[in-house]
């Protein structure tokens, strides 16, 4: 289940099965493959290596030349890795949820709205708890997707999900079945020792 969450291909397949929106994506192992994928999903694209934390190597590119250089740099720095290419939802808002699940019951311990737009890595952005401008419709979609993903990944413990919101539609960027950097802040804010 952890591998499904970390592997972009498997995770996107799971989102499709659960009927949860996610950005169009593809995976490449060479610059030539990356060009094909990027032109299928449409520019701008977000390029990043698999299995890294903290946005390492992540870059937004807008054309074939930038993409080719980004992929060559990534594969040079991390030989044998695969490159993830996602359609970048330009001018989208970002939000996230942290949940705790015992295998049956899902409790959302906090939903945060980012101040910076989607595309600024969550480790470099500010977030507000609770959300300050997300509609009830958007928050309901976030709750629904959090429950579906918790159960689909058989989570027993913590789950962090990052969302992009564009025109009232919520897309799942990624889900991390582990403690996230935001859990301690939620605990302090709500004075509950999750």
Coordinates of C-alpha atoms in Angstrom, one line a residue:
X1 CA 0.0 0.0 0.0
X2 CA 2.9 2.4 0.7
X3 CA 4.4 1.5 -2.7
X4 CA 1.0 2.2 -4.4
X5 CA 1.0 5.7 -2.7
X6 CA 4.6 6.4 -3.7
X7 CA 4.6 5.1 -7.2
X8 CA 2.9 7.7 -9.4
X9 CA 1.7 5.2 -12.0
X10 CA 0.0 2.9 -9.5
X11 CA -1.4 5.8 -7.5
X12 CA -2.9 7.5 -10.5
X13 CA -4.4 4.1 -11.5
X14 CA -6.0 4.0 -8.0
X15 CA -7.4 7.5 -8.4
X16 CA -9.0 6.5 -11.7
X17 CA -10.5 3.4 -10.1
X18 CA -11.9 5.5 -7.2
X19 CA -13.2 8.2 -9.6
X20 CA -11.1 10.9 -7.9
X21 CA -9.7 13.6 -10.2
X22 CA -5.9 13.9 -10.6
X23 CA -3.7 15.8 -13.0
X24 CA -2.9 14.0 -16.3
X25 CA 0.5 12.3 -15.9
X26 CA 3.1 10.1 -17.4
X27 CA 6.3 8.4 -16.5
X28 CA 9.5 8.4 -18.5
X29 CA 13.0 6.9 -18.3
X30 CA 14.6 8.9 -21.1
X31 CA 14.4 12.4 -22.5
X32 CA 12.7 11.1 -25.7
X33 CA 10.0 9.3 -23.7
X34 CA 9.6 12.5 -21.6
X35 CA 8.9 14.6 -24.7
X36 CA 6.2 12.2 -25.8
X37 CA 4.5 12.2 -22.4
X38 CA 4.7 16.0 -22.0
X39 CA 3.1 16.6 -25.4
X40 CA 0.3 14.1 -24.5
X41 CA -0.5 15.6 -21.1
X42 CA 0.0 19.2 -22.3
X43 CA 2.3 22.0 -21.2
X44 CA 3.0 23.4 -18.7
X45 CA 4.2 20.3 -16.9
X46 CA 5.7 19.5 -13.5
X47 CA 8.8 17.3 -13.7
X48 CA 10.2 15.4 -10.8
X49 CA 12.0 12.2 -9.9
X50 CA 10.2 9.3 -8.3
X51 CA 10.6 8.4 -4.6
X52 CA 12.0 11.7 -3.3
X53 CA 10.9 14.0 -0.5
X54 CA 10.8 17.7 -0.1
X55 CA 10.4 18.6 -3.8
X56 CA 13.9 17.6 -4.6
X57 CA 14.5 18.0 -8.3
X58 CA 11.0 19.4 -9.0
X59 CA 10.7 21.9 -11.8
X60 CA 7.9 23.4 -13.9
X61 CA 8.7 23.5 -17.6
X62 CA 6.8 25.1 -20.4
X63 CA 8.3 23.7 -23.7
X64 CA 10.3 20.8 -25.2
X65 CA 13.7 22.5 -24.8
X66 CA 13.2 23.1 -21.0
X67 CA 11.8 19.6 -20.6
X68 CA 14.7 17.9 -22.3
X69 CA 17.3 19.8 -20.2
X70 CA 15.4 19.1 -16.9
X71 CA 15.1 15.4 -17.7
X72 CA 18.8 15.1 -18.6
X73 CA 19.7 16.9 -15.4
X74 CA 17.5 14.6 -13.3
X75 CA 18.7 11.4 -14.8
X76 CA 22.3 12.5 -14.6
X77 CA 21.8 13.3 -10.8
X78 CA 19.8 10.1 -10.1
X79 CA 20.7 7.4 -12.6
X80 CA 18.2 4.6 -12.9
X81 CA 15.4 6.7 -11.5
X82 CA 12.2 7.4 -13.4
X83 CA 10.9 10.9 -14.2
X84 CA 7.3 11.8 -13.3
X85 CA 5.6 14.3 -15.6
X86 CA 2.3 15.8 -14.5
X87 CA 0.2 18.4 -16.2
X88 CA 0.6 21.5 -14.1
X89 CA -2.7 23.1 -13.1
X90 CA -1.8 26.7 -13.7
X91 CA -3.3 29.2 -11.2
X92 CA -4.7 26.5 -9.0
X93 CA -4.9 26.8 -5.2
X94 CA -3.3 24.1 -3.0
X95 CA -4.7 22.6 0.2
X96 CA -4.1 19.5 2.2
X97 CA -5.7 17.2 4.8
X98 CA -4.2 15.1 7.6
X99 CA -6.3 12.2 8.7
X100 CA -6.0 9.3 11.2
X101 CA -7.6 6.0 10.6
X102 CA -7.8 2.8 12.6
X103 CA -8.6 0.7 9.5
X104 CA -12.3 1.5 9.7
X105 CA -13.1 4.9 11.0
X106 CA -11.4 7.9 9.4
X107 CA -11.0 11.1 11.4
X108 CA -9.8 14.2 9.5
X109 CA -7.6 16.0 12.1
X110 CA -7.1 19.1 10.0
X111 CA -7.6 20.7 6.6
X112 CA -5.2 23.5 5.6
X113 CA -5.3 26.0 2.8
X114 CA -2.0 27.2 1.4
X115 CA -1.3 30.8 0.9
X116 CA 1.0 30.4 -2.0
X117 CA -0.4 28.9 -5.3
X118 CA 0.0 25.3 -6.3
X119 CA 3.4 24.7 -7.6
X120 CA 5.2 26.1 -4.6
X121 CA 6.3 23.1 -2.7
X122 CA 4.3 22.6 0.6
X123 CA 7.6 22.7 2.5
X124 CA 8.2 26.2 1.2
X125 CA 4.7 27.6 1.6
X126 CA 2.5 28.9 4.4
X127 CA -0.8 27.2 5.3
X128 CA -3.8 28.3 7.3
X129 CA -5.8 26.1 9.6
X130 CA -8.8 25.9 9.1
X131 CA -9.2 26.9 5.5
X132 CA -10.0 30.6 5.1
X133 CA -11.6 30.8 1.6
X134 CA -12.3 27.3 0.4
X135 CA -16.0 26.8 -0.3
X136 CA -18.0 24.1 1.5
X137 CA -18.3 22.3 -1.8
X138 CA -14.5 22.1 -2.1
X139 CA -14.1 21.1 1.6
X140 CA -16.7 18.3 1.1
X141 CA -14.8 17.0 -1.9
X142 CA -11.6 17.0 0.2
X143 CA -13.3 15.1 3.0
X144 CA -14.8 12.5 0.6
X145 CA -11.5 11.9 -1.1
X146 CA -9.7 11.6 2.2
X147 CA -12.1 8.8 3.3
X148 CA -11.9 7.0 0.0
X149 CA -8.1 7.1 -0.1
X150 CA -7.7 6.0 3.6
X151 CA -9.8 2.9 3.0
X152 CA -8.2 2.1 -0.4
X153 CA -4.7 2.3 1.0
X154 CA -5.7 0.3 4.1
X155 CA -4.4 3.1 6.3
X156 CA -3.9 2.3 10.0
X157 CA -2.3 5.5 11.3
X158 CA -1.8 8.9 9.7
X159 CA -2.4 10.0 6.1
X160 CA -1.5 13.3 4.5
X161 CA -3.2 14.3 1.2
X162 CA -2.3 17.2 -1.0
X163 CA -4.9 18.8 -3.3
X164 CA -5.0 21.3 -6.1
X165 CA -8.2 23.2 -6.5
X166 CA -9.2 24.9 -9.8
X167 CA -12.6 26.3 -10.6
X168 CA -14.2 24.5 -7.6
X169 CA -12.9 21.1 -8.7
X170 CA -10.5 19.3 -6.4
X171 CA -7.7 17.2 -7.8
X172 CA -5.5 14.9 -5.7
X173 CA -1.8 15.6 -6.2
X174 CA -0.5 12.9 -3.8
X175 CA -1.1 11.0 -0.7
X176 CA 1.4 10.1 1.9
X177 CA 0.5 7.3 4.4
X178 CA 2.7 8.6 7.2
X179 CA 3.1 11.5 9.5
X180 CA 3.6 14.7 7.7
X181 CA 5.3 18.0 8.8
X182 CA 1.9 19.5 9.4
X183 CA 0.6 17.0 12.1
X184 CA 2.6 18.6 15.0
X185 CA 1.2 22.0 14.1
X186 CA -2.3 20.7 14.0
X187 CA -1.8 19.0 17.4
X188 CA -0.6 22.4 18.9
X189 CA -3.3 24.4 17.2
X190 CA -6.1 22.1 18.4
X191 CA -4.4 21.0 21.6
X192 CA -5.1 17.3 20.8
X193 CA -2.1 14.9 21.0
X194 CA -2.8 13.0 17.7

